[in-house]
Amino acid sequence: MENLEIASTLRELADLLEIQGANPFRIRAYRQAIQTIGGIGRPLADMVAEEEDLTRVPTIGKDIAAAIEELVDTGRLERLEALGREIPRSLVTLTRLEGVGPKKARRLWDELGVTTVDELEKAAKEGEVAVLEGFGARSVEKILRSIEEHRKHGGRFLLSEADALVQPLVEHMAAAPGVERVDVAGSFRRRKETVGDIDLLVQCDEDWGPVMQHFVGFAGAERVTMAGETRGSIVLRAGLPVDLRILPTRSYGAALHYFTGSKEHNVAVRTLGVKRGLRISEYGVFRVPEESDPETLGVEDGERVGGRTEEEIFGAVDLPWIPPVLRQNRGEIEAARKGSLPSLVEVDQIRGDIHLHSTWTDGRRSIREMAKACRARGYEYMAITDHSQAMAMSNGLTPERVREQWKEIDQVNGRLRGFRVLRGLEVDILRDGTLDMSDDVLEELDLVIVAVHSVMDMSRRKMTERVLKAMLNPHVDILAHPTGRKLNRRPPFEIDVELVLQAAKELDVAVELNANPVRLDLKDVHVRRARELGVTVAINSDAHAIEHLDYLGWGVDQARRGWLEKDDVLNTRSLDELSVWLKRRAA
C-alpha cells in the first residue's frame, strides 16, 4: 500500500470521526499525521516491513502507527470498517463539497436521511435543505454549484496524487525483463493540473510476454481490464486507470510523441508531415509513394525515415524538440519554426519562497524551523507571510502581534548567516476592497501579499472591483491565489482576470502562481497572459509545514505550461535584486 493510499484511508477515518462527533484532539492527531505522511519520501510499507518504529516519525503516535501497520499488513482498517457500519461512509464525500462540513453532513443525514451526492442534490432542489438550521438559500446555491463541480471532475486525480501513485509502477516496470526504458506520457507528461488516466510506455525489443505479465502482476493493481500482446490495462487501488503499451526501439520516440501531445498538437504535426510527403503516426515517420492509397497502407508501410526518438519526429518536419508541457497547439509550433521557443523556468532557478506560514497563525513549524529548511534547499531568502486578523479561525495576527513577530524574525536573522527572513504578511482583502491591516503597519513590512479568503460568492463585477481596489494600495506587492479555486473541490470565484492582470501591469503588482497542488492558481492560460502583458509572477509554495516546500515543483510545472522564463518570475531574483524590486513604488 502506497503512502497516498494510507493517507487517504486515515483521512476517511478522521472525517467519519468528525461526523460522529468524536474527541477533537484525536481527530486533530489523525490530520497532523496525514500531513506528515504526505511529506515522507520513503514508503511506509518498507518501514513496516523492516520493523522500524513508526512512532519516531513526528506526529505519528502509537495508535496511528498501529493503524498504519494494519493497513500495510492487511490492506484494511477494522476501526474504519466498524465506524462505517455505524455511519454511512458516503457522507465523507458530502464533506468534500463546499458549504458542507462534517456537522452539516451529519445534520443532512439525521434530519433528511441524505447520504449521497445525488440525494443531496434532489433534497436541495426540492427546498428541503434550505429550511434546515445552518443552511439557507445562499448555502444551497453554493452546494449545488459544488455538486456540479464535483461531477465535472469526478474520477480525476490531482497531478500530485498521480505523481505519488505512478512512481512505484514506473519503478516496477523498469525491473521487468528486457525493458530498456519506461515513460509516462499523456496529460501527465504535459503536467496538466489533473489527470484522468495514465499512459505508460515501455521500450522492449525482446519477448513481450514476460513484460505484460510483470505489468498485470503489479501489487498496486486492484483489477486487470486487459492483457494483450502489446497493450494492457489495469486500475490501481486508488481508482486510477493505467494503459500500457510495449514498443520496439524503432517506434518508441514516435509513440512517446504521439501519446504525449494534445490531439490538436498531434494533428498540427501530422499536417506538417503530409505537406512534406510524410505519414507520421505512433509507429514512426514514413515516406510513401505519391500514388499510394492511404486506405490500403499498413501501419508501417513505406520507407521508414524516423521514429526512434522524439527528435526524429520533430526533425522530420524541420522543427526542434518541443518541451512536453508546451504541446497544446497554442503557438508552440509557430514559435519552434521561428526559433523563439521560451527557455522555460527551472526549479533550481528559484532563489527563495515568499509565501510561508508559521506557528504564529496556522503553520505547523516555527519561523526558525522554516528558515533552516529553506536555507537547506539553497535559498537565499524567504518571507514569513502569516494571516492577518480577519482570519480568526487561523489565529490571524493583530497589529500588535505583527510587531511582536518582527522581534522573532530579527532574532532568527541574527542567527542565520547568509540567509534572510523577510517581514511579510498575507493580508485579507475585505468585502469592500479595503485591507485588513492599517497602512502604518504595512509600510514597515518588507513584503505585502493580499488575498481573498471570504465572501467568494460576489458577482463578477463586484469581485473584480474589490480586488482592483485592494491592488491600488501602494503597499501591495503580490496578489495571492488570484481566483480562489481549489481543484476538484471549489471552482474559481467570478472575477475578470484580464482586468486584474492589466491592473497588475499598470500598478507594478506581481501576481502569484500558488504552487499548492490543490490550487495551482493561476491556471496556465492566465499565466501565459500575464507573461504577454509583462506582469511579474511569483511562484510560491504557500507552505504551512516544511514538507509543503516541495510544492514549488508543481508550481514550476504550471509556470512552464504558461511559457514562463526565469526573468518572468519574481523569486528567481537574488536577494539584492528582490530588495530593489520591493522598493519600486518608493523610488
Coordinates of C-alpha atoms in Angstrom, one line a residue:
M1 CA 0.0 0.0 0.0
E2 CA 1.4 3.4 -1.1
N3 CA 1.7 6.4 1.3
L4 CA -1.0 8.2 -0.6
E5 CA -3.4 5.3 -0.1
I6 CA -2.6 5.1 3.6
A7 CA -3.1 8.9 4.0
S8 CA -6.4 8.7 2.1
T9 CA -7.7 5.9 4.4
L10 CA -6.7 7.7 7.5
R11 CA -8.3 10.9 6.1
E12 CA -11.6 9.0 5.6
L13 CA -11.4 7.7 9.2
A14 CA -10.8 11.2 10.5
D15 CA -13.7 12.6 8.5
L16 CA -16.0 9.9 9.8
L17 CA -14.8 10.5 13.4
E18 CA -15.6 14.2 13.0
I19 CA -19.1 13.4 11.6
Q20 CA -19.5 11.1 14.6
G21 CA -18.5 14.0 16.9
A22 CA -15.5 12.2 18.4
N23 CA -12.8 13.7 20.5
P24 CA -11.4 16.7 18.6
F25 CA -7.9 16.1 19.8
R26 CA -7.9 12.6 18.4
I27 CA -9.2 13.9 15.1
R28 CA -6.5 16.6 15.0
A29 CA -3.9 13.9 15.7
Y30 CA -5.0 12.0 12.6
R31 CA -5.0 15.1 10.5
Q32 CA -1.5 16.0 11.6
A33 CA -0.3 12.5 10.8
I34 CA -1.9 12.7 7.4
Q35 CA 0.0 15.9 6.6
T36 CA 3.2 14.2 7.8
I37 CA 2.7 11.2 5.7
G38 CA 2.3 13.4 2.6
G39 CA 5.8 14.7 3.1
I40 CA 7.5 11.4 3.8
G41 CA 9.6 10.3 0.8
R42 CA 10.2 6.8 1.9
P43 CA 7.3 4.2 1.6
L44 CA 5.7 3.4 4.9
A45 CA 5.3 -0.1 3.8
D46 CA 9.1 -0.5 3.6
M47 CA 9.4 0.9 7.1
V48 CA 6.8 -1.6 8.4
A49 CA 8.5 -4.5 6.6
E50 CA 11.8 -3.6 8.2
E51 CA 10.1 -3.3 11.6
E52 CA 11.1 0.3 12.1
D53 CA 9.5 2.2 14.9
L54 CA 6.9 4.5 13.2
T55 CA 6.4 6.5 16.3
R56 CA 9.8 8.0 15.7
V57 CA 8.2 9.9 12.8
P58 CA 6.9 13.3 14.0
T59 CA 3.1 13.4 14.8
I60 CA 2.7 9.6 14.5
G61 CA 1.7 8.1 17.8
K62 CA 1.2 4.5 18.9
D63 CA -2.5 4.3 17.8
I64 CA -1.8 5.8 14.4
A65 CA 1.4 3.6 14.0
A66 CA -0.7 0.6 14.7
A67 CA -3.3 1.6 12.1
I68 CA -0.6 2.1 9.5
E69 CA 0.8 -1.4 10.3
E70 CA -2.6 -2.9 10.0
L71 CA -3.2 -1.2 6.6
V72 CA 0.2 -2.4 5.3
D73 CA -0.3 -5.9 6.6
T74 CA -3.9 -6.5 5.7
G75 CA -5.0 -3.8 3.3
R76 CA -7.9 -2.8 5.5
L77 CA -8.6 -1.0 8.8
E78 CA -11.0 -2.6 11.2
R79 CA -11.8 0.6 13.0
L80 CA -12.8 2.3 9.8
E81 CA -15.0 -0.6 8.8
A82 CA -16.6 -0.7 12.2
L83 CA -17.3 3.0 12.1
G84 CA -18.7 2.6 8.6
R85 CA -21.3 0.2 10.0
E86 CA -22.4 3.0 12.3
I87 CA -22.2 5.9 9.9
P88 CA -22.6 5.8 6.1
R89 CA -19.1 6.2 4.6
S90 CA -20.6 8.0 1.7
L91 CA -21.1 11.0 4.0
V92 CA -17.4 11.7 3.6
T93 CA -18.0 12.6 0.0
L94 CA -20.5 15.2 1.1
T95 CA -17.9 16.8 3.4
R96 CA -15.8 17.4 0.3
L97 CA -18.4 19.7 -1.1
E98 CA -18.1 23.4 -0.5
G99 CA -20.6 24.5 2.1
V100 CA -21.0 21.0 3.7
G101 CA -18.7 20.3 6.6
P102 CA -18.8 17.3 8.9
K103 CA -21.5 18.9 11.2
K104 CA -23.7 19.8 8.3
A105 CA -23.3 16.3 6.7
R106 CA -24.4 14.8 10.0
R107 CA -27.5 17.1 10.1
L108 CA -28.4 16.2 6.5
W109 CA -28.2 12.5 7.4
D110 CA -30.1 12.8 10.7
E111 CA -32.9 15.1 9.5
L112 CA -33.3 14.3 5.8
G113 CA -31.7 10.8 5.5
V114 CA -29.3 12.2 2.9
T115 CA -26.2 10.0 2.4
T116 CA -25.1 10.6 -1.2
V117 CA -24.4 13.4 -3.6
D118 CA -27.5 12.5 -5.7
E119 CA -29.7 12.5 -2.6
L120 CA -28.4 15.9 -1.5
E121 CA -28.9 17.4 -5.0
K122 CA -32.5 16.2 -5.0
A123 CA -33.2 17.5 -1.5
A124 CA -31.6 20.8 -2.3
K125 CA -33.6 21.3 -5.4
E126 CA -36.9 20.4 -3.6
G127 CA -36.3 23.0 -1.0
E128 CA -35.7 20.6 1.9
V129 CA -32.1 21.7 2.6
A130 CA -32.7 25.5 2.7
V131 CA -35.0 25.2 5.7
L132 CA -32.5 23.3 7.9
E133 CA -30.7 25.2 10.6
G134 CA -27.3 26.4 9.5
F135 CA -28.2 26.3 5.8
G136 CA -30.4 28.8 3.9
A137 CA -30.9 29.7 0.2
R138 CA -27.4 31.1 -0.4
S139 CA -25.9 28.0 1.2
V140 CA -27.9 25.8 -1.1
E141 CA -26.8 27.7 -4.2
K142 CA -23.2 27.1 -3.1
I143 CA -23.8 23.4 -2.5
L144 CA -25.4 23.0 -6.0
R145 CA -22.5 24.7 -7.7
S146 CA -20.1 22.5 -5.8
I147 CA -22.1 19.4 -6.8
E148 CA -21.8 20.5 -10.4
E149 CA -18.0 20.9 -10.0
H150 CA -17.7 17.6 -8.3
R151 CA -19.4 15.8 -11.2
K152 CA -17.3 17.7 -13.7
H153 CA -14.1 16.5 -12.1
G154 CA -15.2 13.1 -10.9
G155 CA -12.6 10.5 -11.4
R156 CA -9.8 13.0 -12.0
F157 CA -6.7 13.0 -9.8
L158 CA -4.5 15.9 -8.8
L159 CA -1.2 15.9 -10.5
S160 CA 0.5 15.5 -7.1
E161 CA -1.6 12.4 -6.4
A162 CA -0.8 10.9 -9.8
D163 CA 2.9 11.5 -9.2
A164 CA 2.7 9.5 -6.0
L165 CA 0.7 6.7 -7.5
V166 CA 2.7 6.4 -10.7
Q167 CA 6.3 6.4 -9.4
P168 CA 6.1 2.9 -7.8
L169 CA 4.6 1.5 -11.0
V170 CA 7.4 3.1 -13.1
E171 CA 10.0 1.5 -10.8
H172 CA 8.2 -1.8 -11.0
M173 CA 8.1 -1.8 -14.8
A174 CA 11.8 -0.7 -15.1
A175 CA 12.6 -4.0 -13.4
A176 CA 10.7 -6.1 -15.9
P177 CA 12.8 -8.5 -18.1
G178 CA 14.1 -6.9 -21.3
V179 CA 12.8 -3.4 -20.6
E180 CA 15.1 -0.7 -21.7
R181 CA 13.1 2.4 -20.9
V182 CA 9.8 3.4 -19.2
D183 CA 8.0 6.7 -19.7
V184 CA 4.7 8.2 -18.5
A185 CA 3.1 10.1 -21.4
G186 CA -0.3 11.8 -21.9
S187 CA -1.5 14.7 -19.9
F188 CA 0.7 13.6 -17.0
R189 CA 3.8 14.3 -19.1
R190 CA 2.3 17.6 -20.1
R191 CA 2.0 18.2 -16.3
K192 CA -1.7 19.0 -16.5
E193 CA -3.3 20.0 -13.2
T194 CA -5.4 16.9 -13.0
V195 CA -5.3 13.6 -14.9
G196 CA -8.0 11.1 -15.6
D197 CA -5.8 8.2 -16.6
I198 CA -2.1 7.2 -17.2
D199 CA -0.4 6.3 -20.5
L200 CA 2.6 4.1 -19.7
L201 CA 5.1 3.3 -22.5
V202 CA 7.7 0.6 -22.3
Q203 CA 10.6 0.1 -24.7
C204 CA 11.5 -3.5 -25.2
D205 CA 13.0 -5.5 -28.2
E206 CA 12.8 -8.9 -26.6
D207 CA 9.9 -11.2 -25.8
W208 CA 7.0 -9.1 -24.7
G209 CA 5.1 -11.8 -22.8
P210 CA 7.1 -11.5 -19.6
V211 CA 6.7 -7.7 -19.7
M212 CA 3.0 -7.9 -19.8
Q213 CA 2.9 -10.5 -17.0
H214 CA 5.1 -8.2 -15.0
F215 CA 2.6 -5.3 -15.6
V216 CA -0.6 -7.1 -14.6
G217 CA 1.2 -8.6 -11.6
F218 CA 1.8 -5.1 -10.1
A219 CA 0.9 -5.2 -6.4
G220 CA -0.9 -1.9 -6.5
A221 CA -3.4 -3.1 -9.1
E222 CA -6.9 -3.6 -8.0
R223 CA -8.0 -5.3 -11.2
V224 CA -6.8 -6.1 -14.7
T225 CA -9.1 -4.9 -17.5
M226 CA -7.0 -6.1 -20.5
A227 CA -3.8 -8.0 -21.2
G228 CA -2.9 -8.4 -24.8
E229 CA 0.4 -8.9 -26.6
T230 CA 1.5 -5.2 -26.6
R231 CA -1.4 -3.5 -24.8
G232 CA -2.6 -3.9 -21.3
S233 CA -4.8 -2.0 -18.8
I234 CA -5.1 -2.1 -15.0
V235 CA -6.9 0.0 -12.4
L236 CA -4.9 0.9 -9.4
R237 CA -6.4 0.5 -5.9
A238 CA -6.8 4.3 -5.7
G239 CA -9.0 4.1 -8.8
L240 CA -6.5 5.5 -11.4
P241 CA -6.7 3.6 -14.7
V242 CA -3.4 2.8 -16.4
D243 CA -2.9 1.8 -20.0
L244 CA 0.4 0.1 -21.0
R245 CA 1.9 0.0 -24.5
I246 CA 5.0 -2.1 -25.2
L247 CA 7.1 -0.8 -28.1
P248 CA 10.2 -1.7 -30.1
T249 CA 13.1 0.8 -30.2
R250 CA 12.4 1.7 -33.8
S251 CA 8.9 3.1 -32.8
Y252 CA 9.5 4.3 -29.3
G253 CA 10.1 8.0 -30.0
A254 CA 7.1 8.2 -32.3
A255 CA 4.8 6.6 -29.7
L256 CA 6.2 8.9 -27.0
H257 CA 5.4 11.9 -29.1
Y258 CA 2.0 10.6 -30.2
F259 CA 0.8 9.7 -26.7
T260 CA 2.2 12.9 -25.1
G261 CA 0.8 15.8 -27.2
S262 CA -2.7 17.0 -27.1
K263 CA -4.9 15.9 -30.0
E264 CA -4.6 19.4 -31.6
H265 CA -0.8 19.4 -31.3
N266 CA -0.5 16.0 -32.9
V267 CA -2.8 16.9 -35.8
A268 CA -0.8 20.0 -36.5
V269 CA 2.5 18.0 -36.6
R270 CA 0.9 15.3 -38.8
T271 CA -0.3 18.1 -41.2
L272 CA 3.2 19.4 -41.5
G273 CA 4.3 15.9 -42.4
V274 CA 1.6 15.5 -45.1
K275 CA 2.9 18.7 -46.7
R276 CA 6.3 17.0 -46.9
G277 CA 5.0 13.7 -48.3
L278 CA 5.4 12.0 -44.9
R279 CA 3.0 9.9 -42.8
I280 CA 3.5 10.4 -39.0
S281 CA 1.9 8.1 -36.6
E282 CA 2.7 6.3 -33.3
Y283 CA 4.6 3.7 -35.3
G284 CA 7.1 6.2 -36.9
V285 CA 7.7 8.5 -39.8
F286 CA 7.2 7.0 -43.2
R287 CA 7.7 8.3 -46.8
V288 CA 5.2 6.7 -49.1
P289 CA 4.9 6.9 -52.9
E290 CA 2.5 9.7 -54.1
E291 CA 0.4 7.2 -55.9
S292 CA -0.3 5.1 -52.7
D293 CA -3.8 4.7 -51.5
P294 CA -3.9 5.7 -47.8
E295 CA -6.8 3.3 -47.2
T296 CA -4.7 0.3 -48.2
L297 CA -1.4 1.2 -46.4
G298 CA -0.4 -0.8 -43.4
V299 CA 0.7 0.9 -40.2
E300 CA 4.4 0.5 -41.1
D301 CA 4.2 0.6 -44.9
G302 CA 6.6 2.9 -46.8
E303 CA 10.2 4.0 -46.3
R304 CA 10.8 4.5 -42.5
V305 CA 12.7 7.8 -42.0
G306 CA 12.3 8.2 -38.3
G307 CA 10.7 7.0 -35.1
R308 CA 13.4 6.0 -32.6
T309 CA 13.4 9.4 -30.8
E310 CA 11.1 12.4 -30.5
E311 CA 13.8 14.5 -32.0
E312 CA 13.5 12.4 -35.2
I313 CA 9.7 13.2 -35.3
F314 CA 10.2 16.9 -34.9
G315 CA 13.2 16.9 -37.2
A316 CA 11.2 15.3 -40.0
V317 CA 9.1 18.4 -40.2
D318 CA 12.0 20.8 -39.7
L319 CA 11.3 21.6 -36.0
P320 CA 13.4 21.5 -32.9
W321 CA 12.3 19.3 -30.0
I322 CA 9.4 21.0 -28.2
P323 CA 9.1 20.5 -24.4
P324 CA 6.1 18.3 -23.5
V325 CA 4.5 21.0 -21.3
L326 CA 4.0 23.2 -24.4
R327 CA 2.5 20.6 -26.7
Q328 CA -1.0 22.1 -26.6
N329 CA -1.1 23.7 -30.1
R330 CA -1.1 27.1 -28.5
G331 CA 1.5 28.6 -30.7
E332 CA 4.4 26.3 -29.8
I333 CA 4.8 25.0 -33.4
E334 CA 5.0 28.5 -34.8
A335 CA 7.5 29.5 -32.1
A336 CA 9.6 26.5 -32.8
R337 CA 9.6 27.3 -36.5
K338 CA 10.8 30.8 -35.8
G339 CA 13.4 29.7 -33.2
S340 CA 11.6 31.6 -30.4
L341 CA 10.5 28.8 -28.1
P342 CA 10.8 30.1 -24.5
S343 CA 13.7 29.0 -22.2
L344 CA 11.4 27.6 -19.6
V345 CA 12.0 28.4 -15.9
E346 CA 13.6 25.6 -13.8
V347 CA 13.1 24.6 -10.2
D348 CA 16.8 25.2 -9.4
Q349 CA 16.4 28.9 -10.6
I350 CA 14.1 29.7 -7.6
R351 CA 16.1 31.7 -5.1
G352 CA 13.5 32.0 -2.3
D353 CA 10.0 31.2 -1.2
I354 CA 8.0 34.3 -0.4
H355 CA 4.6 33.0 0.9
L356 CA 5.1 30.9 4.0
H357 CA 3.2 30.4 7.3
S358 CA 4.4 29.7 10.8
T359 CA 3.1 28.7 14.2
W360 CA 2.1 32.3 14.8
T361 CA -1.0 31.6 12.8
D362 CA -1.9 28.3 11.1
G363 CA 1.5 27.0 10.2
R364 CA 3.0 23.9 11.9
R365 CA 6.6 25.0 12.3
S366 CA 8.4 28.0 13.8
I367 CA 9.9 30.8 11.9
R368 CA 13.4 29.4 12.6
E369 CA 12.5 25.9 11.5
M370 CA 11.0 27.2 8.3
A371 CA 14.1 29.3 7.7
K372 CA 16.5 26.5 8.3
A373 CA 14.5 24.3 5.9
C374 CA 14.6 27.0 3.2
R375 CA 18.3 27.6 3.7
A376 CA 18.9 23.8 3.4
R377 CA 17.3 24.0 -0.1
G378 CA 19.9 26.5 -1.2
Y379 CA 17.5 29.5 -1.0
E380 CA 18.9 33.0 -0.2
Y381 CA 15.7 34.2 1.5
M382 CA 12.1 33.5 2.4
A383 CA 9.2 35.6 3.6
I384 CA 7.0 34.8 6.6
T385 CA 3.5 35.8 5.5
D386 CA 1.2 34.8 8.2
H387 CA -2.5 35.6 8.1
S388 CA -4.0 38.9 9.2
Q389 CA -6.6 39.3 11.9
A390 CA -9.7 38.7 9.7
M391 CA -8.7 35.0 9.5
A392 CA -9.8 34.4 13.1
M393 CA -10.1 30.6 12.5
S394 CA -6.3 30.7 11.6
N395 CA -5.4 32.8 14.7
G396 CA -4.7 35.8 12.4
L397 CA -2.4 38.5 13.5
T398 CA -3.5 41.7 15.1
P399 CA -1.2 44.8 14.6
E400 CA 0.2 44.2 18.0
R401 CA 1.1 40.6 17.3
V402 CA 2.6 41.5 13.9
R403 CA 5.1 43.8 15.6
E404 CA 5.8 41.1 18.2
Q405 CA 6.5 38.7 15.3
W406 CA 9.1 41.1 13.9
K407 CA 11.1 40.7 17.0
E408 CA 11.3 36.9 16.4
I409 CA 12.2 37.5 12.8
D410 CA 15.0 39.8 13.8
Q411 CA 16.3 37.1 16.2
V412 CA 16.3 34.5 13.5
N413 CA 18.1 36.8 11.1
G414 CA 20.7 37.4 13.7
R415 CA 21.5 33.7 14.0
L416 CA 21.3 32.5 10.3
R417 CA 24.2 33.7 8.3
G418 CA 23.9 34.0 4.5
F419 CA 20.1 33.9 4.7
R420 CA 17.4 36.5 5.1
V421 CA 13.9 36.2 6.5
L422 CA 11.7 38.9 5.2
R423 CA 8.9 40.5 7.2
G424 CA 5.8 39.7 5.3
L425 CA 2.0 39.4 5.9
E426 CA -0.8 37.8 4.0
V427 CA -3.5 40.5 4.3
D428 CA -7.1 39.8 3.7
I429 CA -9.0 41.8 1.1
L430 CA -12.2 42.7 2.9
R431 CA -15.6 42.7 1.3
D432 CA -15.3 46.4 0.3
G433 CA -11.8 46.1 -1.1
T434 CA -10.1 47.6 1.9
L435 CA -7.2 45.8 3.5
D436 CA -7.3 44.0 6.9
M437 CA -4.3 45.9 8.3
S438 CA -3.5 49.6 8.8
D439 CA -1.1 51.4 6.5
D440 CA 1.3 52.2 9.3
V441 CA 1.9 48.5 9.8
L442 CA 2.0 47.8 6.0
E443 CA 4.6 50.4 5.3
E444 CA 7.0 48.7 7.8
L445 CA 6.8 45.3 6.2
D446 CA 9.3 44.1 3.6
L447 CA 6.5 42.3 1.6
V448 CA 2.8 42.6 1.5
I449 CA 0.6 39.9 0.0
V450 CA -3.1 40.4 -0.4
A451 CA -5.7 37.7 -0.9
V452 CA -9.5 37.0 -0.9
H453 CA -10.4 34.3 1.7
S454 CA -14.0 35.0 2.4
V455 CA -17.3 36.2 0.7
M456 CA -16.4 34.4 -2.5
D457 CA -19.9 34.4 -4.0
M458 CA -19.9 38.0 -5.2
S459 CA -20.8 39.0 -8.7
R460 CA -18.0 39.2 -11.3
R461 CA -18.2 43.0 -11.4
K462 CA -18.2 43.4 -7.6
M463 CA -15.4 40.9 -7.0
T464 CA -13.3 42.5 -9.7
E465 CA -13.8 45.9 -8.2
R466 CA -13.0 44.6 -4.8
V467 CA -9.6 43.2 -5.9
L468 CA -8.7 46.2 -8.0
K469 CA -9.4 48.5 -5.1
A470 CA -7.1 46.4 -2.9
M471 CA -4.3 46.5 -5.5
L472 CA -4.4 50.3 -5.6
N473 CA -3.0 50.4 -2.1
P474 CA 0.6 51.5 -2.6
H475 CA 2.0 49.0 -0.1
V476 CA 0.7 45.9 -2.0
D477 CA 3.4 43.7 -3.6
I478 CA 1.7 40.5 -4.6
L479 CA -1.9 39.3 -5.3
A480 CA -2.1 35.7 -3.9
H481 CA -4.1 32.8 -5.4
P482 CA -6.0 35.3 -7.6
T483 CA -9.1 33.2 -8.4
G484 CA -9.5 31.3 -5.2
R485 CA -10.0 27.9 -6.8
K486 CA -9.4 24.5 -5.2
L487 CA -9.1 21.8 -7.8
N488 CA -11.7 19.0 -7.7
R489 CA -13.5 20.9 -4.9
R490 CA -14.1 24.6 -5.4
P491 CA -14.4 26.4 -8.7
P492 CA -12.7 29.8 -9.1
F493 CA -14.8 32.7 -7.9
E494 CA -16.2 35.1 -10.5
I495 CA -13.6 37.7 -11.5
D496 CA -12.3 39.4 -14.6
V497 CA -8.8 38.0 -14.7
E498 CA -7.9 40.1 -17.8
L499 CA -8.7 43.4 -16.0
V500 CA -6.8 42.2 -12.9
L501 CA -3.7 41.3 -14.9
Q502 CA -3.9 44.7 -16.8
A503 CA -4.1 46.5 -13.5
A504 CA -1.2 44.4 -12.1
K505 CA 0.9 45.6 -15.1
E506 CA -0.1 49.2 -14.6
L507 CA 0.4 49.2 -10.9
D508 CA 3.6 47.0 -10.9
V509 CA 2.0 44.5 -8.6
A510 CA 3.1 40.8 -9.0
V511 CA 0.5 38.0 -9.3
E512 CA 1.1 34.7 -7.5
L513 CA 1.1 31.3 -9.0
N514 CA 0.2 29.4 -5.9
A515 CA 2.1 26.1 -6.1
N516 CA -0.1 24.2 -3.6
P517 CA -1.2 21.3 -5.8
V518 CA -4.8 21.7 -4.7
R519 CA -4.7 25.3 -6.0
L520 CA -2.2 25.8 -8.9
D521 CA -3.8 29.2 -9.1
L522 CA -3.3 30.9 -11.6
K523 CA -4.2 28.4 -14.3
D524 CA -1.8 28.0 -17.2
V525 CA -3.6 30.2 -19.8
H526 CA -3.7 33.1 -17.3
V527 CA 0.0 32.6 -16.5
R528 CA 0.6 32.8 -20.3
R529 CA -1.4 36.0 -20.5
A530 CA 0.5 37.5 -17.5
R531 CA 3.7 36.9 -19.5
E532 CA 2.3 38.5 -22.6
L533 CA 1.3 41.6 -20.6
G534 CA 4.7 41.7 -18.9
V535 CA 3.2 41.1 -15.4
T536 CA 5.7 39.7 -12.8
V537 CA 4.7 36.3 -11.4
A538 CA 5.8 34.9 -8.0
I539 CA 5.8 31.1 -7.7
N540 CA 5.1 30.4 -4.0
S541 CA 4.5 27.2 -2.0
D542 CA 2.1 28.8 0.5
A543 CA 3.7 26.3 2.8
H544 CA 2.2 25.7 6.2
A545 CA 4.8 23.0 7.0
I546 CA 8.3 22.1 6.0
E547 CA 7.2 19.3 3.7
H548 CA 5.0 21.8 1.8
L549 CA 8.1 23.5 0.5
D550 CA 8.1 20.7 -2.1
Y551 CA 5.0 22.2 -3.7
L552 CA 7.3 24.5 -5.6
G553 CA 7.9 21.8 -8.2
W554 CA 4.3 21.6 -9.2
G555 CA 4.2 25.4 -9.3
V556 CA 7.1 25.5 -11.7
D557 CA 5.4 22.8 -13.8
Q558 CA 2.4 25.1 -14.1
A559 CA 4.7 28.1 -14.8
R560 CA 6.3 26.2 -17.7
R561 CA 2.8 25.3 -19.1
G562 CA 2.3 29.1 -19.1
W563 CA 5.6 29.7 -21.1
L564 CA 7.3 31.4 -18.2
E565 CA 11.0 32.0 -18.3
K566 CA 13.4 32.8 -15.5
D567 CA 13.1 36.6 -15.9
D568 CA 9.3 36.4 -15.7
V569 CA 9.5 35.1 -12.1
L570 CA 9.9 37.4 -9.1
N571 CA 11.6 34.9 -6.8
T572 CA 14.3 33.8 -9.3
R573 CA 15.9 37.1 -8.4
S574 CA 18.7 37.4 -5.9
L575 CA 18.0 38.9 -2.6
D576 CA 19.6 42.2 -3.7
E577 CA 17.5 42.2 -6.9
L578 CA 14.3 41.4 -5.0
S579 CA 15.1 44.1 -2.5
V580 CA 15.3 46.7 -5.3
W581 CA 12.0 45.5 -6.7
L582 CA 10.3 45.7 -3.3
K583 CA 11.3 49.4 -3.1
R584 CA 10.0 50.2 -6.6
R585 CA 7.0 52.3 -5.5
A586 CA 9.0 54.3 -3.0
A587 CA 11.5 55.2 -5.7

